[in-house]
Tab-separated table of C-alpha atoms in Angstrom:
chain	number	residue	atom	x	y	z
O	10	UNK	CA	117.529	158.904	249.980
O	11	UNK	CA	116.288	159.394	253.563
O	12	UNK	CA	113.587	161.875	254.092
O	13	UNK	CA	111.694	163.538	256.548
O	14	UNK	CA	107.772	162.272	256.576
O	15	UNK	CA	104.771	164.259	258.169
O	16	UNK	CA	101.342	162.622	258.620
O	17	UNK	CA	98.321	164.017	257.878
O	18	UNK	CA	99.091	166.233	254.640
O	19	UNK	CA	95.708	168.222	255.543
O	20	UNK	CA	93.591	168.236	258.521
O	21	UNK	CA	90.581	170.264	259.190
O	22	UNK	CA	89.747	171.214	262.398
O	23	UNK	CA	86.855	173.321	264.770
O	24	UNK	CA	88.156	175.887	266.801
O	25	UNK	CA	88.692	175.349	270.545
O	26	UNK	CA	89.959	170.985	269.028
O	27	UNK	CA	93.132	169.743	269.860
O	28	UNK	CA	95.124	168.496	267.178
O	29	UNK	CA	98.434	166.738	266.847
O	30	UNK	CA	100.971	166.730	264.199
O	31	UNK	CA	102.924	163.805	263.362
O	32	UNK	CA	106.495	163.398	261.999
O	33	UNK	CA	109.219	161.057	261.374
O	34	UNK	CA	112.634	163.060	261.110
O	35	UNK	CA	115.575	160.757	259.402
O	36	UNK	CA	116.480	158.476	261.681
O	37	UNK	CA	120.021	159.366	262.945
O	38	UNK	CA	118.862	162.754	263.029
O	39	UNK	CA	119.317	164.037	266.454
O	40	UNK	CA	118.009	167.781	266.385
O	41	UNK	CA	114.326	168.217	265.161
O	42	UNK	CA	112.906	171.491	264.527
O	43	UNK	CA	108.745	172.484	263.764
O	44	UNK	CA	108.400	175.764	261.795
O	45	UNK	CA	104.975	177.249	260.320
O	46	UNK	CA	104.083	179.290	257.198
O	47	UNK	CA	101.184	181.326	257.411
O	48	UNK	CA	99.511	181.367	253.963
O	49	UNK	CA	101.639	183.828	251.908
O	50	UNK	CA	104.044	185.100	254.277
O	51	UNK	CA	107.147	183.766	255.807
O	52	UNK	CA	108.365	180.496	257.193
O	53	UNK	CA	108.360	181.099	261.137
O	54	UNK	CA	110.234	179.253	263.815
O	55	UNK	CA	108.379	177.617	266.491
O	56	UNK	CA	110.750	174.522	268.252
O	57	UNK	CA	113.986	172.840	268.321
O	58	UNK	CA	114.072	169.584	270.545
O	59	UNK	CA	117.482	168.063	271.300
O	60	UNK	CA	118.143	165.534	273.929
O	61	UNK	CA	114.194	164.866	274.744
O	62	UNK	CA	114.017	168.728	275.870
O	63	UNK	CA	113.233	171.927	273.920
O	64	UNK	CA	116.197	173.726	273.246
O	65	UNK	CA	114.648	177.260	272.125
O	66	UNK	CA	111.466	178.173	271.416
O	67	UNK	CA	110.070	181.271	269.363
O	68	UNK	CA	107.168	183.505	271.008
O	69	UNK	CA	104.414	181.590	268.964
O	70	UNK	CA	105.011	178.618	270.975
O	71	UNK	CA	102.945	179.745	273.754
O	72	UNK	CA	101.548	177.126	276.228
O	73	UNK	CA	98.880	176.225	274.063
O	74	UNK	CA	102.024	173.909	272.153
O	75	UNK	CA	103.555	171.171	273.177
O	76	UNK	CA	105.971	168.722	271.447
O	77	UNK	CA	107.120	165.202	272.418
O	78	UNK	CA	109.123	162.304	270.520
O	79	UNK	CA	107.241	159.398	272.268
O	80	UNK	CA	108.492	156.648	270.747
O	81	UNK	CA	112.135	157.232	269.184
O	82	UNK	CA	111.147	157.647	265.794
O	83	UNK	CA	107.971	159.770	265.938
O	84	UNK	CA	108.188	163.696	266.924
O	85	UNK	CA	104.902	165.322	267.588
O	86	UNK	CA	103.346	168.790	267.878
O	87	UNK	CA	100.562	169.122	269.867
O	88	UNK	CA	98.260	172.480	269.518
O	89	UNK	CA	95.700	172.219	272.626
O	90	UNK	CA	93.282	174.278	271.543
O	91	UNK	CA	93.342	175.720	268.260
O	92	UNK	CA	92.542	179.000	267.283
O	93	UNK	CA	91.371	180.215	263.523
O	94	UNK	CA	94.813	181.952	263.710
O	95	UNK	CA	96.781	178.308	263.754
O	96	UNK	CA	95.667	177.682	260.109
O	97	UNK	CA	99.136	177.621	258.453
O	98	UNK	CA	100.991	174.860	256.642
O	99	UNK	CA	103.709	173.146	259.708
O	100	UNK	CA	106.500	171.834	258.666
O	101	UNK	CA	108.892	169.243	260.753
O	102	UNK	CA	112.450	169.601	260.184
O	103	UNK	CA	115.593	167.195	261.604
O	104	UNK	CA	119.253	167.482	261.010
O	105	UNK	CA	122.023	165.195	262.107
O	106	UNK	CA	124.406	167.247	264.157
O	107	UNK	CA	125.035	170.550	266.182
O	108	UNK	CA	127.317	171.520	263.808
O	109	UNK	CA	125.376	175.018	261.899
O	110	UNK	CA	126.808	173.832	258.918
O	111	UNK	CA	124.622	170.597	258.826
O	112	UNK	CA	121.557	171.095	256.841
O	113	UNK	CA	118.200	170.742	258.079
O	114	UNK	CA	115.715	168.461	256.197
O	115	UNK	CA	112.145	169.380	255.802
O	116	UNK	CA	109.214	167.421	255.626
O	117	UNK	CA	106.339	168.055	253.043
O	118	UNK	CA	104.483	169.909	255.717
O	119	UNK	CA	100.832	169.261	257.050
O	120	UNK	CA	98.600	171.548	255.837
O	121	UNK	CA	95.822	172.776	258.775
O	122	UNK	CA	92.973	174.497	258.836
O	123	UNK	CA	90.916	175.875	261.680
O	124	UNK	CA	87.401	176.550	260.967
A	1	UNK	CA	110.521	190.567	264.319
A	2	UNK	CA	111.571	190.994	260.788
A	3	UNK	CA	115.059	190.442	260.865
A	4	UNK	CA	115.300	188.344	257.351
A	5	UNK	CA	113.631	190.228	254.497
A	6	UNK	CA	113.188	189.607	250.908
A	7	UNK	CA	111.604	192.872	249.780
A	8	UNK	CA	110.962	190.886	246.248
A	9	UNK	CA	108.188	188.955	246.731
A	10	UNK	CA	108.102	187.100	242.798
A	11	UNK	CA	110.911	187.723	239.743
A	12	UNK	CA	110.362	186.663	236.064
A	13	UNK	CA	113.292	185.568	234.023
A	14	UNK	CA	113.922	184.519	230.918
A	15	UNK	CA	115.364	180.645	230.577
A	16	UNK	CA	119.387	181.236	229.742
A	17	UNK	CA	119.653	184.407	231.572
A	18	UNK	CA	120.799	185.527	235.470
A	19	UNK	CA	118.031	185.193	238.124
A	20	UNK	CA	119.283	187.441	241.262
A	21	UNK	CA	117.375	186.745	244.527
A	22	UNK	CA	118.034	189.575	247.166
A	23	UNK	CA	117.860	188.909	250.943
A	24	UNK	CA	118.686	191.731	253.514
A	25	UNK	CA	119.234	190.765	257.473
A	26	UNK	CA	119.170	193.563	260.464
A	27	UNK	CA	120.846	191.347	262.930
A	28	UNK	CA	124.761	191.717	263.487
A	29	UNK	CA	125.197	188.558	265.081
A	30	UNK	CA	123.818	186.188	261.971
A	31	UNK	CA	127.468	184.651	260.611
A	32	UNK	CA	125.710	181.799	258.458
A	33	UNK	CA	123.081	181.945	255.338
A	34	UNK	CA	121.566	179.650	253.912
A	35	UNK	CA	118.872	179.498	250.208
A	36	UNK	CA	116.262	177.104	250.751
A	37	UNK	CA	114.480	176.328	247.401
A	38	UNK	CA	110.500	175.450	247.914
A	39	UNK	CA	107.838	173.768	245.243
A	40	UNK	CA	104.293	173.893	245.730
A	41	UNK	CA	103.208	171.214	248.049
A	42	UNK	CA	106.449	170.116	249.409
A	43	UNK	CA	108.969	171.454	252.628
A	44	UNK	CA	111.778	173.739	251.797
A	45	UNK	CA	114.923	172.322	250.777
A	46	UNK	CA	118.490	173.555	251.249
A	47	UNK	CA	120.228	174.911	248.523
A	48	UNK	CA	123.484	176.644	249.318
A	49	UNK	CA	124.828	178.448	252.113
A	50	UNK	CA	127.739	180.625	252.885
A	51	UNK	CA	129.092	181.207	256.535
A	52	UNK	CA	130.565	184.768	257.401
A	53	UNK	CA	133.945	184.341	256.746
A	54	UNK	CA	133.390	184.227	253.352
A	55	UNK	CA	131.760	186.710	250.754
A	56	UNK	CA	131.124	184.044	248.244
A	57	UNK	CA	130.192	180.496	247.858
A	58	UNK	CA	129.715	178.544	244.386
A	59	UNK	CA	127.926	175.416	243.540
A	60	UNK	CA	127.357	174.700	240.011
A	61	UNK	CA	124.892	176.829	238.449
A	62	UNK	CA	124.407	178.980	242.229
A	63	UNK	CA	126.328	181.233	243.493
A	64	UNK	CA	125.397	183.144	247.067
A	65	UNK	CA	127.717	186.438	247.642
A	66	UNK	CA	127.477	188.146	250.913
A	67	UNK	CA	128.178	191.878	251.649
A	68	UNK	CA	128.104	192.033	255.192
A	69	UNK	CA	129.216	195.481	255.982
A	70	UNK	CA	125.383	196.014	253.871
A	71	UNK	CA	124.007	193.714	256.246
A	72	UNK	CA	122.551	191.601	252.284
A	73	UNK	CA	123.093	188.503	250.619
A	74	UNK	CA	122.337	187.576	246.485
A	75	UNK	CA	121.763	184.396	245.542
A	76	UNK	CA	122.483	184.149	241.429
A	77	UNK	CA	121.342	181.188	238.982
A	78	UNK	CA	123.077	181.223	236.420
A	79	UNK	CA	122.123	180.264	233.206
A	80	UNK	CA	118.618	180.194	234.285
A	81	UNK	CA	116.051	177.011	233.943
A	82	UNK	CA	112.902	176.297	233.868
A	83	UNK	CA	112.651	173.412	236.385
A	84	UNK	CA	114.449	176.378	238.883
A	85	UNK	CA	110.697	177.749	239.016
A	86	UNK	CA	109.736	177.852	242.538
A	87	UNK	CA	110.130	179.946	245.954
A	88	UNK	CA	113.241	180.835	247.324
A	89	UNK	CA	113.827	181.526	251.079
A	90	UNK	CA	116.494	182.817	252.420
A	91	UNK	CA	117.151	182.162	255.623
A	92	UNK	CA	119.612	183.154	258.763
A	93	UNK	CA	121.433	181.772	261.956
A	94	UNK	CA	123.870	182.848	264.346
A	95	UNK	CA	126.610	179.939	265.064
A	96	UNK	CA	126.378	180.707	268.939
A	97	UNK	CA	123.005	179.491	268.150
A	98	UNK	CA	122.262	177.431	265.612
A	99	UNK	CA	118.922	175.908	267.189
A	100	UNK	CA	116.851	179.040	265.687
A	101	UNK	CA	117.098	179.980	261.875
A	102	UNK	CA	115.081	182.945	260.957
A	103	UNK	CA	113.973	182.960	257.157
A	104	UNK	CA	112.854	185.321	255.027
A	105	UNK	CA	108.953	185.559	253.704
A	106	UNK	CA	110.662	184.239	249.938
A	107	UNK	CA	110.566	185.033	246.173
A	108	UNK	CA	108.796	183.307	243.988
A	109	UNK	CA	111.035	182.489	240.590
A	110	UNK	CA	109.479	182.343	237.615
A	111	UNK	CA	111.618	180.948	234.411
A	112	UNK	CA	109.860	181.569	231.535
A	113	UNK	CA	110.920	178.760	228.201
């Protein structure tokens, strides 16, 4: 069964680094989606990407995100400069069409932590 | 911006019996639900869902009913396993836009043998 992939599972980073967070959605999938879970509290929206744009973004996703799909398969999120507040577990999510009723699939989520 | 709660945050049941998952929503303008079921270590993944024009939607051993005029949402397992141990999120959209879901902070299940 298809699945969504995210590379690393865990990254440690200083404050102030830039990281980038790598997934693969399912690859008819045209909608993509990054979300975040704070240790112990909910699953928060950040991006949806459709169409090589963002097509809403929550408040979190301030300028210091940014997300791309550089190559047709890969979908990125980019954090400029993280802050000790970033640490959270990120999850990637894709789903096939517009319709609500589609499910979105979830990667395993990359776990990262901001020291 | 809480507008999906789960005020339970973990719920013990015994294997064979009903597990009830509550999930509460302030916005009017949410018309489909969804249950996303989460293990340690891995993403979410869907469950069932149930769209506004219904109050009920079944699935084998899950069954979601909606009360909207109460603004809340049950999911029920029914008979209870084991292997259904995990964290349940309960998440929200509105159809006029279904780019943004908003979930719930979950409930961890735990089915005791």
């Amino acid at each position: 069964e298809p699945e969504v992939t995210q590379t690393p599972s865990h990254q440690v980073t200083q404050m102030g680094q830039e990281v980038i967070l790598r997934c693969v959605p399912i690859s008819n999938h045209l909608y993509f989606y990054w979300y975040r879970q704070i240790l112990g509290q909910k699953v928060e929206f950040l991006v949806s990407f459709y169409n090589n744009e963002i097509s809403e973004k929550s408040e979190i996703f301030d300028d210091q995100f940014s997300v791309e799909r550089p190559d047709g398969s890969n979908f990125t999120l980019k954090i400029r400069s993280t802050k000790l507040e970033d640490s959270a577990m990120y999850f990637c999510a894709s789903r096939d069409t517009g319709l609500v009723q589609e499910t979105q699939y979830f990667g395993p989520g990359t776990r990262l932590l901001v020291l | 911006d809480q507008q999906v709660k789960q005020n339970s945050p973990s719920l013990s049941v015994q294997e064979g019996r009903i597990s009830i998952l509550n999930c509460d929503y302030t916005n009017s303008m949410f018309d489909y639900f969804l249950w996303y079921k989460k293990y340690p270590a891995e993403g979410p993944t869907f469950l069932i869902s149930i769209s506004s024009i219904k109050d009920k939607n079944e699935d084998g051993r899950f069954t979601v009913f909606l009360n909207k005029s109460a603004k809340h949402l049950s999911l029920h397992i029914v008979p209870s396993q084991p292997g259904d141990s995990a964290v349940y999120f309960c998440a929200a959209s509105a159809v006029s836009n279904f780019n943004k879901f908003y979930f719930g902070s979950g409930t961890k299940l735990n089915v005791k043998p």
